[in-house]
Short mmCIF file of C-alpha atoms and ligand atoms in Angstrom, two decimals:
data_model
loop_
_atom_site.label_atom_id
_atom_site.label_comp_id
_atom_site.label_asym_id
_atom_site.label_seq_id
_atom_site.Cartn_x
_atom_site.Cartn_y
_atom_site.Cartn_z
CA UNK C 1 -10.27 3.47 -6.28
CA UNK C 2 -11.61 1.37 -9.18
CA UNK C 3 -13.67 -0.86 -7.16
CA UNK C 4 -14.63 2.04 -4.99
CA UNK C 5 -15.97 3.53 -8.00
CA UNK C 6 -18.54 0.73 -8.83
CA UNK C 7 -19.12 -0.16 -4.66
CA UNK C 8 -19.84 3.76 -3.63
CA UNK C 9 -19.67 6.30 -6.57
CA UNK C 10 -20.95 9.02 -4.06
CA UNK C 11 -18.18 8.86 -1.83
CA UNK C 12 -15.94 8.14 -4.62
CA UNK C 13 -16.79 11.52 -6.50
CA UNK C 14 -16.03 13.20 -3.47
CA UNK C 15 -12.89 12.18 -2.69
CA UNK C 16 -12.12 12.78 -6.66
CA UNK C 17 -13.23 16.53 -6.95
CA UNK C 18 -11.10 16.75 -3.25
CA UNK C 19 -8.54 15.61 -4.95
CA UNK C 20 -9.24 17.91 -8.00
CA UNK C 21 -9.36 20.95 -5.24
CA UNK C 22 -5.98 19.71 -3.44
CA UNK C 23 -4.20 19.49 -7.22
CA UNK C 24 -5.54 23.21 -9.01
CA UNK C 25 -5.35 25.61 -5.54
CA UNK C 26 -2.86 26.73 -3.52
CA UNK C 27 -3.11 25.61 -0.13
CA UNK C 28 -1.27 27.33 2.53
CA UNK C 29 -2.56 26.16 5.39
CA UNK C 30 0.60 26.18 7.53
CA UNK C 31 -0.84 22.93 9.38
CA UNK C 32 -1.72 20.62 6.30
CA UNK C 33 0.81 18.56 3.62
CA UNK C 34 0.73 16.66 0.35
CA UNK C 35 1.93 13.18 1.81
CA UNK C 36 3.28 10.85 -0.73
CA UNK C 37 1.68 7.77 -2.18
CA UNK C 38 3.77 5.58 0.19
CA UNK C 39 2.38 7.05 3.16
CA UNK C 40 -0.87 7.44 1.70
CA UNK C 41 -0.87 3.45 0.59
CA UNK C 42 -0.09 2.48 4.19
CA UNK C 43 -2.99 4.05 5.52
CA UNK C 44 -4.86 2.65 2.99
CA UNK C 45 -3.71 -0.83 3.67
CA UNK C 46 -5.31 -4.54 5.15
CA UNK C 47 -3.43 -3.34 8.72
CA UNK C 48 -6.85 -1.10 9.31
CA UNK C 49 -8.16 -4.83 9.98
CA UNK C 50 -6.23 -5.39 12.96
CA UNK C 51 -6.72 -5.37 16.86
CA UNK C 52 -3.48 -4.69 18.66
CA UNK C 53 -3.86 -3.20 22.51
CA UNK C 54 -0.53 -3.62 24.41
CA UNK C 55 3.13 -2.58 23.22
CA UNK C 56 4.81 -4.72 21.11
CA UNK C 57 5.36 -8.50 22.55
CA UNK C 58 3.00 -7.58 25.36
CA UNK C 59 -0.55 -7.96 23.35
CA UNK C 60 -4.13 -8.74 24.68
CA UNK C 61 -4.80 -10.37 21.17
CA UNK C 62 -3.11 -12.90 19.00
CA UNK C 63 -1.54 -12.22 15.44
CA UNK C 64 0.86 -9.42 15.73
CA UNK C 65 3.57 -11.33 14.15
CA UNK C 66 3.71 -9.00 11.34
CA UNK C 67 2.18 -5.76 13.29
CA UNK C 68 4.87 -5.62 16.23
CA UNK C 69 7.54 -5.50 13.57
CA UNK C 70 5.55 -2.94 11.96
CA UNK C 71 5.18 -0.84 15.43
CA UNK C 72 9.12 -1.44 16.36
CA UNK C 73 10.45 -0.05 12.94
CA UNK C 74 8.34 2.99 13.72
CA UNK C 75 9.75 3.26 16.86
CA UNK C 76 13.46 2.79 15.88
CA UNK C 77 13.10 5.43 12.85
CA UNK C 78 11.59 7.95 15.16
CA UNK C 79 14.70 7.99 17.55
CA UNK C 80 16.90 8.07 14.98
CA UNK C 81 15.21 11.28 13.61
CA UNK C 82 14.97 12.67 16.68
CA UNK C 83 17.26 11.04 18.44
CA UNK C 84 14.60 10.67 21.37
CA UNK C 85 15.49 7.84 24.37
CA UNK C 86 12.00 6.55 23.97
CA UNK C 87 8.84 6.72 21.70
CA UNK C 88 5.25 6.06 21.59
CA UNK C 89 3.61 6.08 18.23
CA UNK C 90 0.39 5.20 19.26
CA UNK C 91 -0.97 8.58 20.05
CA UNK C 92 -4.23 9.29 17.45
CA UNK C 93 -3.77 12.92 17.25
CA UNK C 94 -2.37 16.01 19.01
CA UNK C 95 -5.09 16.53 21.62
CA UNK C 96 -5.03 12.98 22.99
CA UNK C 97 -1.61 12.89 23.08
CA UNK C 98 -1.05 15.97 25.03
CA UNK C 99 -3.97 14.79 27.24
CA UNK C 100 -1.78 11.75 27.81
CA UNK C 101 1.21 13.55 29.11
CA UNK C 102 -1.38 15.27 31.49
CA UNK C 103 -2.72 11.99 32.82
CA UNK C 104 0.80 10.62 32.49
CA UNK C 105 2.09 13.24 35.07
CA UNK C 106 -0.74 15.58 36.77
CA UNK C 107 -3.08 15.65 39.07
CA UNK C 108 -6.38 17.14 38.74
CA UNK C 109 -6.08 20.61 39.57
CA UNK C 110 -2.48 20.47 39.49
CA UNK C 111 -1.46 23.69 37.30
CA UNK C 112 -0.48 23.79 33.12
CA UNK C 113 1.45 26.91 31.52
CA UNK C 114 1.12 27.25 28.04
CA UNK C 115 0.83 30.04 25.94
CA UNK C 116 -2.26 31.65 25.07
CA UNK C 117 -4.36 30.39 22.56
CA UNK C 118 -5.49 34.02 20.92
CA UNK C 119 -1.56 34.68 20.88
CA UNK C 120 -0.34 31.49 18.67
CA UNK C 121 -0.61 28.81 21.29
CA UNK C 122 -2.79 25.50 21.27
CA UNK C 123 -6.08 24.54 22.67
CA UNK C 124 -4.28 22.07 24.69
CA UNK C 125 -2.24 23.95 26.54
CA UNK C 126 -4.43 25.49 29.19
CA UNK C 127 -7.31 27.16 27.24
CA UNK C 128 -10.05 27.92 29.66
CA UNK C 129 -12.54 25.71 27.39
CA UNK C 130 -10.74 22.90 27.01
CA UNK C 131 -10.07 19.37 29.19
CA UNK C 132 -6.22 21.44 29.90
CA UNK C 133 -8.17 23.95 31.65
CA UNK C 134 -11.04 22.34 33.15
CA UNK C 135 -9.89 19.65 34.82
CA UNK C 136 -6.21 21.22 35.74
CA UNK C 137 -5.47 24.81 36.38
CA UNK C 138 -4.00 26.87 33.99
CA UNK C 139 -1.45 30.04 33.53
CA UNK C 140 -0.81 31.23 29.99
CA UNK C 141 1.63 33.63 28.81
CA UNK C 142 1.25 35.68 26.23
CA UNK C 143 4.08 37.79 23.88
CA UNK C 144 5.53 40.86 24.16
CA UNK C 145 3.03 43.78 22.48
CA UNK C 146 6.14 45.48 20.93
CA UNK C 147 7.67 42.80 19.67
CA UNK C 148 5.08 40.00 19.50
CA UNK C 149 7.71 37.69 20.13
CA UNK C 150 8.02 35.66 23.40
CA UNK C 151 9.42 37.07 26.28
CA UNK C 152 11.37 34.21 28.45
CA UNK C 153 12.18 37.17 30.99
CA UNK C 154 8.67 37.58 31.35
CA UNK C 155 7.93 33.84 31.02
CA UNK C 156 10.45 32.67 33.82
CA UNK C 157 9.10 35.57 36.08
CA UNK C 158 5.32 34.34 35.43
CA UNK C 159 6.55 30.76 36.21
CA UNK C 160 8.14 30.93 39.56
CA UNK C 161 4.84 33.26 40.41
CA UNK C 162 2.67 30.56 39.49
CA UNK C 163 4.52 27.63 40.02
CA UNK C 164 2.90 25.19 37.29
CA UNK C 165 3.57 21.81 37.25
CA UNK C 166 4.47 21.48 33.70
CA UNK C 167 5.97 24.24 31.37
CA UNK C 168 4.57 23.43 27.69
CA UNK C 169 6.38 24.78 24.74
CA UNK C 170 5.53 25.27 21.27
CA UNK C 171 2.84 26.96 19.10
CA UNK C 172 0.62 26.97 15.90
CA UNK C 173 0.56 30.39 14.91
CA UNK C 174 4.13 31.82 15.66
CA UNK C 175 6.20 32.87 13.21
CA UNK C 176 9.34 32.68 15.06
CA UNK C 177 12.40 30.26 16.27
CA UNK C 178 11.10 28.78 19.78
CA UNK C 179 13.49 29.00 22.61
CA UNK C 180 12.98 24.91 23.75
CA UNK C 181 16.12 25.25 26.20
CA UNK C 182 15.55 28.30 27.79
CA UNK C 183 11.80 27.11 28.53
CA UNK C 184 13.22 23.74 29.79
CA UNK C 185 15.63 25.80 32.35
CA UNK C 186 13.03 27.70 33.35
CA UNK C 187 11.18 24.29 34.14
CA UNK C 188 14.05 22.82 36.20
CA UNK C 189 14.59 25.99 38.18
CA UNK C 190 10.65 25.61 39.18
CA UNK C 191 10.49 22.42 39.74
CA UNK C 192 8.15 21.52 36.84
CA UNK C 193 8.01 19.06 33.94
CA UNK C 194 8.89 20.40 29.93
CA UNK C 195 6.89 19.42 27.48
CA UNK C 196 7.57 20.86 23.99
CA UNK C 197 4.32 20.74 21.36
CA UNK C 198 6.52 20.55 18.36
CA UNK C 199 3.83 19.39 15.93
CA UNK C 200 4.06 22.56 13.64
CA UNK C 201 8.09 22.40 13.35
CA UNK C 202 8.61 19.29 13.85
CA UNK C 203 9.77 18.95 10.06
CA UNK C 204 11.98 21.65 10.24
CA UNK C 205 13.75 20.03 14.03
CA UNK C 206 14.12 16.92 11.82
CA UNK C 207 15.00 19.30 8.79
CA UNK C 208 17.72 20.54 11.16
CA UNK C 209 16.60 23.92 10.10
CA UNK C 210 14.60 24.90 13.39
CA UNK C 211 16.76 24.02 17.00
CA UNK C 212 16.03 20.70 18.26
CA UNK C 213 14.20 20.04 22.28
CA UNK C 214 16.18 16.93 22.02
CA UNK C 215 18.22 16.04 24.24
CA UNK C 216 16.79 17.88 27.22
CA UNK C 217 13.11 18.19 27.56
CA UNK C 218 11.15 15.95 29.58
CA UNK C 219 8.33 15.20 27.28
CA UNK C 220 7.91 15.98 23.29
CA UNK C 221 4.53 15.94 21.28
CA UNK C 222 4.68 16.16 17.77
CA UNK C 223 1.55 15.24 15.25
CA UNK C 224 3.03 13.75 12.38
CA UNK C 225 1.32 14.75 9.35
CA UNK C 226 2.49 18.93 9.66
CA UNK C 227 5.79 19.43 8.25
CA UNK C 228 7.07 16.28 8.91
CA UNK C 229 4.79 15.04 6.43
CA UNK C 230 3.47 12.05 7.54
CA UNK C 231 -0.51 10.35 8.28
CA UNK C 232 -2.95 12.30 10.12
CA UNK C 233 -1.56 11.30 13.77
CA UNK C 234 0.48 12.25 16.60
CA UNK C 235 3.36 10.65 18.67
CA UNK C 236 5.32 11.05 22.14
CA UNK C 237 8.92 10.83 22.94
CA UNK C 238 10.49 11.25 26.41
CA UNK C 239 13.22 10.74 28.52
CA UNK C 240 13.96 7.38 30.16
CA UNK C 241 14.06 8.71 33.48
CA UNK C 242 11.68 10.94 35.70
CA UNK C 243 13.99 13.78 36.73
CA UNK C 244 11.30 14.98 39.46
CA UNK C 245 10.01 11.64 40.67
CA UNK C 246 9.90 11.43 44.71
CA UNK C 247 10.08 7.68 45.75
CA UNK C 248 10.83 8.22 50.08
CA UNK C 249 8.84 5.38 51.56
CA UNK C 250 9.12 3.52 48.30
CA UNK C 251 10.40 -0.29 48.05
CA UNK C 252 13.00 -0.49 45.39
CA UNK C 253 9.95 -1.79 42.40
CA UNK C 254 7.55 0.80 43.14
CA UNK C 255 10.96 3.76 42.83
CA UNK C 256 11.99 1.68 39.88
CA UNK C 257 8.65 2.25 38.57
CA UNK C 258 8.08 5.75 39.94
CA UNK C 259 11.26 6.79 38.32
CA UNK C 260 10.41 5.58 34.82
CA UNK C 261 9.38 8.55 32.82
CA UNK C 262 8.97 6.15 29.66
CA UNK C 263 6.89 3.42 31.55
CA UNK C 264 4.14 6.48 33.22
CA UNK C 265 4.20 8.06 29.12
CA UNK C 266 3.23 4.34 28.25
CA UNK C 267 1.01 3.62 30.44
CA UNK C 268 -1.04 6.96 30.45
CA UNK C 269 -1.39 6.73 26.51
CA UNK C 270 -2.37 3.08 26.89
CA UNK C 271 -4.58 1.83 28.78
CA UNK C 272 -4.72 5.40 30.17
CA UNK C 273 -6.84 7.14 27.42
CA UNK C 274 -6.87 4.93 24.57
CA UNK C 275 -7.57 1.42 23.55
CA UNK C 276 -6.32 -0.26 20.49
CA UNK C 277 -3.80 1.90 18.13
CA UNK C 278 -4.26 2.50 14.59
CA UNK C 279 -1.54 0.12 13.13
CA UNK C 280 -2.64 1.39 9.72
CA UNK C 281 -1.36 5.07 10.82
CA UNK C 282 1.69 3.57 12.88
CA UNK C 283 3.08 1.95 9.63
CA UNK C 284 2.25 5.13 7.68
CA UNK C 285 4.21 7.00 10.51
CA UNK C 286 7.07 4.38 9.75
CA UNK C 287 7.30 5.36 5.58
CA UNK C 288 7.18 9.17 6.99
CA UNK C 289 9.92 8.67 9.15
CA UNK C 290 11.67 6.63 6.85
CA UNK C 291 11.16 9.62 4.15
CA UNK C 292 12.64 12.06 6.66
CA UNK C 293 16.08 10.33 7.03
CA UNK C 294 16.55 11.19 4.02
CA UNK C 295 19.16 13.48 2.76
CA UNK C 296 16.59 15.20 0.16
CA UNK C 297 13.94 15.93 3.65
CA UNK C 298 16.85 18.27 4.73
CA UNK C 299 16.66 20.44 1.63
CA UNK C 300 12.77 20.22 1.68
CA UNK C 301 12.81 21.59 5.09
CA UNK C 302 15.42 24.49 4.15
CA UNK C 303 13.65 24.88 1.01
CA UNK C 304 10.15 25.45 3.10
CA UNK C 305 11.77 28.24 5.28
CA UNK C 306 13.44 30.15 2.15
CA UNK C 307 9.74 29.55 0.70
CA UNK C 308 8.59 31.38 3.48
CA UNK C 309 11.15 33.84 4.17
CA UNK C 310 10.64 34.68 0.26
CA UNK C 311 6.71 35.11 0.23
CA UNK C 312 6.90 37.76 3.53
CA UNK C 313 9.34 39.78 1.86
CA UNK C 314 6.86 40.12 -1.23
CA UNK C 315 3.70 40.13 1.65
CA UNK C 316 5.96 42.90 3.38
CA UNK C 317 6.50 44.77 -0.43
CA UNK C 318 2.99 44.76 -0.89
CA UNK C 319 2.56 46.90 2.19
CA UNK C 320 1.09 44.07 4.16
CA UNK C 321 1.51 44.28 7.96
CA UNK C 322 3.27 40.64 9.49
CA UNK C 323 3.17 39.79 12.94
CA UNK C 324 6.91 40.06 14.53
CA UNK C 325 7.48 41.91 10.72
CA UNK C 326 8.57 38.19 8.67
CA UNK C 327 9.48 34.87 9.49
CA UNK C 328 12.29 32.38 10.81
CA UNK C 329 9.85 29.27 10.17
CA UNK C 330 7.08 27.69 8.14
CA UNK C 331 4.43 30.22 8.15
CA UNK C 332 3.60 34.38 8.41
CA UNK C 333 0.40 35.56 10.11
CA UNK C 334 -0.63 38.49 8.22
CA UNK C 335 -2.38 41.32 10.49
CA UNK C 336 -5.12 43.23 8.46
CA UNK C 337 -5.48 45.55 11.06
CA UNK C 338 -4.36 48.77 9.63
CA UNK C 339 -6.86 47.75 6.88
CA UNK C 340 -9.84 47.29 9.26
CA UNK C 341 -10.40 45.17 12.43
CA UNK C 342 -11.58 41.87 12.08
CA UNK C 343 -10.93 41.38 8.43
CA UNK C 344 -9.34 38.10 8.31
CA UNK C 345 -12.53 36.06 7.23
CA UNK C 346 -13.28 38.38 4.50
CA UNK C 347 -9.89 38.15 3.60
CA UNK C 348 -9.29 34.14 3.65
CA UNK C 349 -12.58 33.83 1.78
CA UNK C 350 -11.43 36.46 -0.89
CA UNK C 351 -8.39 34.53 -1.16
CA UNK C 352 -10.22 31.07 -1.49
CA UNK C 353 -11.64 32.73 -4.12
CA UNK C 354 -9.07 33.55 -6.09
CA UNK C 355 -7.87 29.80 -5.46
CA UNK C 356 -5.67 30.46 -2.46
CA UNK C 357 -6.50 27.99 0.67
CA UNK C 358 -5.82 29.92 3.96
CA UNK C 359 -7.64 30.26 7.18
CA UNK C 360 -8.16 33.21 9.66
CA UNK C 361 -6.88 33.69 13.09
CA UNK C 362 -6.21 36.05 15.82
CA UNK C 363 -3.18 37.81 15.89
CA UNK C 364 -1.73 38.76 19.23
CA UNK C 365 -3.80 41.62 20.69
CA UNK C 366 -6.53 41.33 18.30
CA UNK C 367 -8.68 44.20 18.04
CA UNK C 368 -11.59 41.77 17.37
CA UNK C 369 -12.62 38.24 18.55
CA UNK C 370 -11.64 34.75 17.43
CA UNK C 371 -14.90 34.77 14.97
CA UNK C 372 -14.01 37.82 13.39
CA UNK C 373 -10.36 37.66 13.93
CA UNK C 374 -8.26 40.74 12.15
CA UNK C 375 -5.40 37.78 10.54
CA UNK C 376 -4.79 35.76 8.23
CA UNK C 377 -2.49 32.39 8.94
CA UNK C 378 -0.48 31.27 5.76
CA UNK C 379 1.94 28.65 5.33
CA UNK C 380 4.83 26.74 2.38
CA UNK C 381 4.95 23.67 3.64
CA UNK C 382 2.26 22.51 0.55
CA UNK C 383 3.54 24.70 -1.86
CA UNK C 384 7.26 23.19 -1.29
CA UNK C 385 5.79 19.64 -1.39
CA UNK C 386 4.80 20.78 -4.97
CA UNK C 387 8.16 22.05 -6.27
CA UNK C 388 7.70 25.45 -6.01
CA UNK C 389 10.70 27.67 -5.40
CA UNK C 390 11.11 31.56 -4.46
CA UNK C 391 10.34 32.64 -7.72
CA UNK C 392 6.88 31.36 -7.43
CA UNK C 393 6.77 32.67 -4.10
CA UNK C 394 7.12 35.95 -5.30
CA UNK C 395 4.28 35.58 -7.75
CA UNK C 396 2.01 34.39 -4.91
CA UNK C 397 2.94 36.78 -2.65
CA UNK C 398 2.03 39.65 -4.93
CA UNK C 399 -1.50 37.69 -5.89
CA UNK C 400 -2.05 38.04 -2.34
CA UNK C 401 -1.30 41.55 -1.91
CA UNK C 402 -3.76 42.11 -4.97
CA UNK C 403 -6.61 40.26 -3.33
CA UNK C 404 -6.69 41.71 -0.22
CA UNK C 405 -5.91 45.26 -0.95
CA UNK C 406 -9.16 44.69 -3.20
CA UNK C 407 -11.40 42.22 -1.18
CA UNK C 408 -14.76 42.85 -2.66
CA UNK C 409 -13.19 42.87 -6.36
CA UNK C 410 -15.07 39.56 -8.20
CA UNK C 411 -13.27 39.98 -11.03
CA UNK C 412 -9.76 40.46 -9.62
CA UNK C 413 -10.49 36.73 -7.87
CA UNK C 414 -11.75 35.57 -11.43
CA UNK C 415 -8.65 36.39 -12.83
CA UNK C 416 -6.18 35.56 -10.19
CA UNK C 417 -7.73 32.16 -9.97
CA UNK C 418 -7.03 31.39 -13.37
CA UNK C 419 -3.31 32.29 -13.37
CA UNK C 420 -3.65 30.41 -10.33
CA UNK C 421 -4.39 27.12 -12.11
CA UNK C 422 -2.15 27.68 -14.40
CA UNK C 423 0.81 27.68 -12.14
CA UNK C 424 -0.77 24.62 -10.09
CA UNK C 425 -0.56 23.24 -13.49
CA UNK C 426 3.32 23.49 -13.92
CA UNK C 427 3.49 21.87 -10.23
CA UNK C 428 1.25 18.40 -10.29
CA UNK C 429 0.67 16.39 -7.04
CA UNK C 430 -1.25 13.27 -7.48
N1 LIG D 1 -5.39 22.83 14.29
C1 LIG D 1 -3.95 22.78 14.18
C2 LIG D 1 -3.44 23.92 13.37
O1 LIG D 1 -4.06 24.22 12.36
O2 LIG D 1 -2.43 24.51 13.69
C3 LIG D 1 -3.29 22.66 15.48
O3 LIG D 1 -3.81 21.54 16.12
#
């Protein structure tokens, strides 16, 4: 950063007063993390110079003596985490890679089930705007209006009505233990593929504090930089072989070929969709993954649920309303309904205020629209990065119930944000 300083002082004051924001709020964003300097140095290192399309030992440019090593340890670490048969790290993001399990084993037109984006699902998985939608067809199922939790009754009866192609699993704004089997059976009585969007738990999977996919869906997406705490990025892991390929009138190359599940993920990611992977990312992926075999990830992970489990019961004592009434995972989505509909903006910029990071989103049924949705989406993973234990939680928690039972009070966010600081203060990052 010193020779930054001198080269580009604009940019460098930015990233400093980030950094400054990052260290004296609390940010709950259930989807970001505090990554460690390790991960953070690789991403920061000379492998952003280099060109590598191909897989390792199968380039289209020369000098990967160092990179393919680099690319195989990443690799090898992710399937002992997981304990996947086969992994991809080149995937940029979530939305790529998800495309390039699409293009990997759809047709356009052919027909995605996902759950509803307005009711904790992902763009991705069939949302009528997006490439899921538009160039496939999509069915998404929604949770039950009682309960708010998913309904795999309902969900199997939806699927052998519609008869997708693919079954995807997984959320971003669910507050609950996902069901990966029972989705994957419902899959393999239809006929489909199972894909399982694990980016938001996949910390906790490796945590062994959420149920695992592994070893029986087809396909699993995970970003890397949620809770498992790694660079901005996504990868794919799969099965070896295609359970549902159809090879009559096949010679034996093309079946061998047709029936390799890990070969069509390969070849759809690269050259499919993208060109040359970001070996600066891949290596960060590797310190990540090298983090999470540790023993002390485990008690992070179980340390991020109690975090969370802690903070509802305080939400839930300040006579907040939670969707499904608490949490099993990572995150709560508060419902402001009963205080008005379409709150959650006012309330996520009332708690920015008072030096809380949040964001608003729908909660299932919403009253109101996406723009003016009536929640409020809050997360531990951060604040667990940071040290922070239950009592803490508690504190937070009834901060929060301050703020937004008083949303227009100035001098209430004043006040909170200075205790605020103070705690961020007992709990440095960077
Ligand atoms: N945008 C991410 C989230 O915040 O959950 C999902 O891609």
């Amino acid at each position: 950063m010193r020779s930054m300083k001198e080269q580009d002082p604009e940019v460098y004051h930015l990233i400093e007063h980030e950094k400054e924001r990052q260290r004296n709020v609390l940010n709950m964003i259930p989807s970001e993390n505090y990554v460690t300097e390790a991960v953070l140095t690789a991403c920061g290192s000379v492998l952003n110079n280099k060109y590598s399309e191909g897989y390792p030992k199968g380039r289209y440019y020369q000098g990967h003596e160092f990179i393919d090593d680099v690319e195989l340890l990443a690799i090898e670490r992710a399937k002992k985490l997981f304990g996947a048969e086969h992994v991809n790290v080149q995937p940029y993001s979530g939305s790529p890679a998800n495309m390039a399990v699409y293009h990997a084993l759809l047709k356009p037109g052919d027909k995605i089930m996902g759950m509803r984006l307005d009711m904790g699902g992902h763009l991705t998985h069939g949302h009528n705007v997006n490439f899921s939608a538009r160039y496939f067809t999509s069915t998404q199922y929604t949770v039950d209006p009682e309960t708010e939790l998913l309904d795999l009754d309902a969900i199997r009866r939806q699927a052998i009505k519609e008869k997708p192609k693919i079954i995807v699993s997984g959320a971003t704004a669910y507050p609950r233990i996902i069901d990966f089997k029972a989705f994957h059976e419902i899959a393999e009585e239809i006929g489909a593929y199972s894909l399982a969007d694990i980016s938001h738990v996949s910390g906790l999977i490796a945590g062994k504090v959420h149920p695992s996919p592994f070893p029986f869906t087809d396909v699993v997406m995970t970003t890397t930089h949620k809770t498992l705490r790694g660079p901005r990025a996504a990868m794919l892991m799969c099965k070896k072989e295609d359970r549902l390929a159809k090879t009559e009138g096949m010679d034996e190359k093309q079946a061998a070929q047709e029936k390799d599940l890990a070969r069509k993920i390969d070849r759809a990611v690269f050259p499919g969709l993208q060109g040359g992977p970001h070996d600066h990312i891949i290596a960060a992926k590797a310190v990540c993954f090298k983090e999470a075999l540790q023993p002390e990830f485990k008690v992070y992970a179980h340390q991020i649920v109690k975090n969370a489990k802690a903070l509802a019961e305080e939400l839930l004592a300040q006579g907040l309303r939670l969707v499904t009434g608490g949490t099993d995972n990572h995150l709560i989505l508060i419902d402001l309904t009963p205080k008005g509909i379409g709150l959650g903006k006012e309330g996520a910029i009332a708690l920015e205020n008072a030096g809380m990071c949040t964001n608003m989103n729908t909660v299932p049924y919403d009253k109101s629209t996406p723009f003016r949705p009536s929640g409020i989406r809050i997360g531990t993973p951060i604040l667990t990065t940071r040290g922070m234990k239950e009592s803490e939680m508690k504190q937070i928690g009834a901060w929060m119930g301050q703020i937004l039972g008083d949303m227009k009070n100035t001098d209430l966010q004043q006040r909170v944000r200075q205790d605020v600081k103070t705690l961020c203060d007992q709990f440095p990052f960077y």
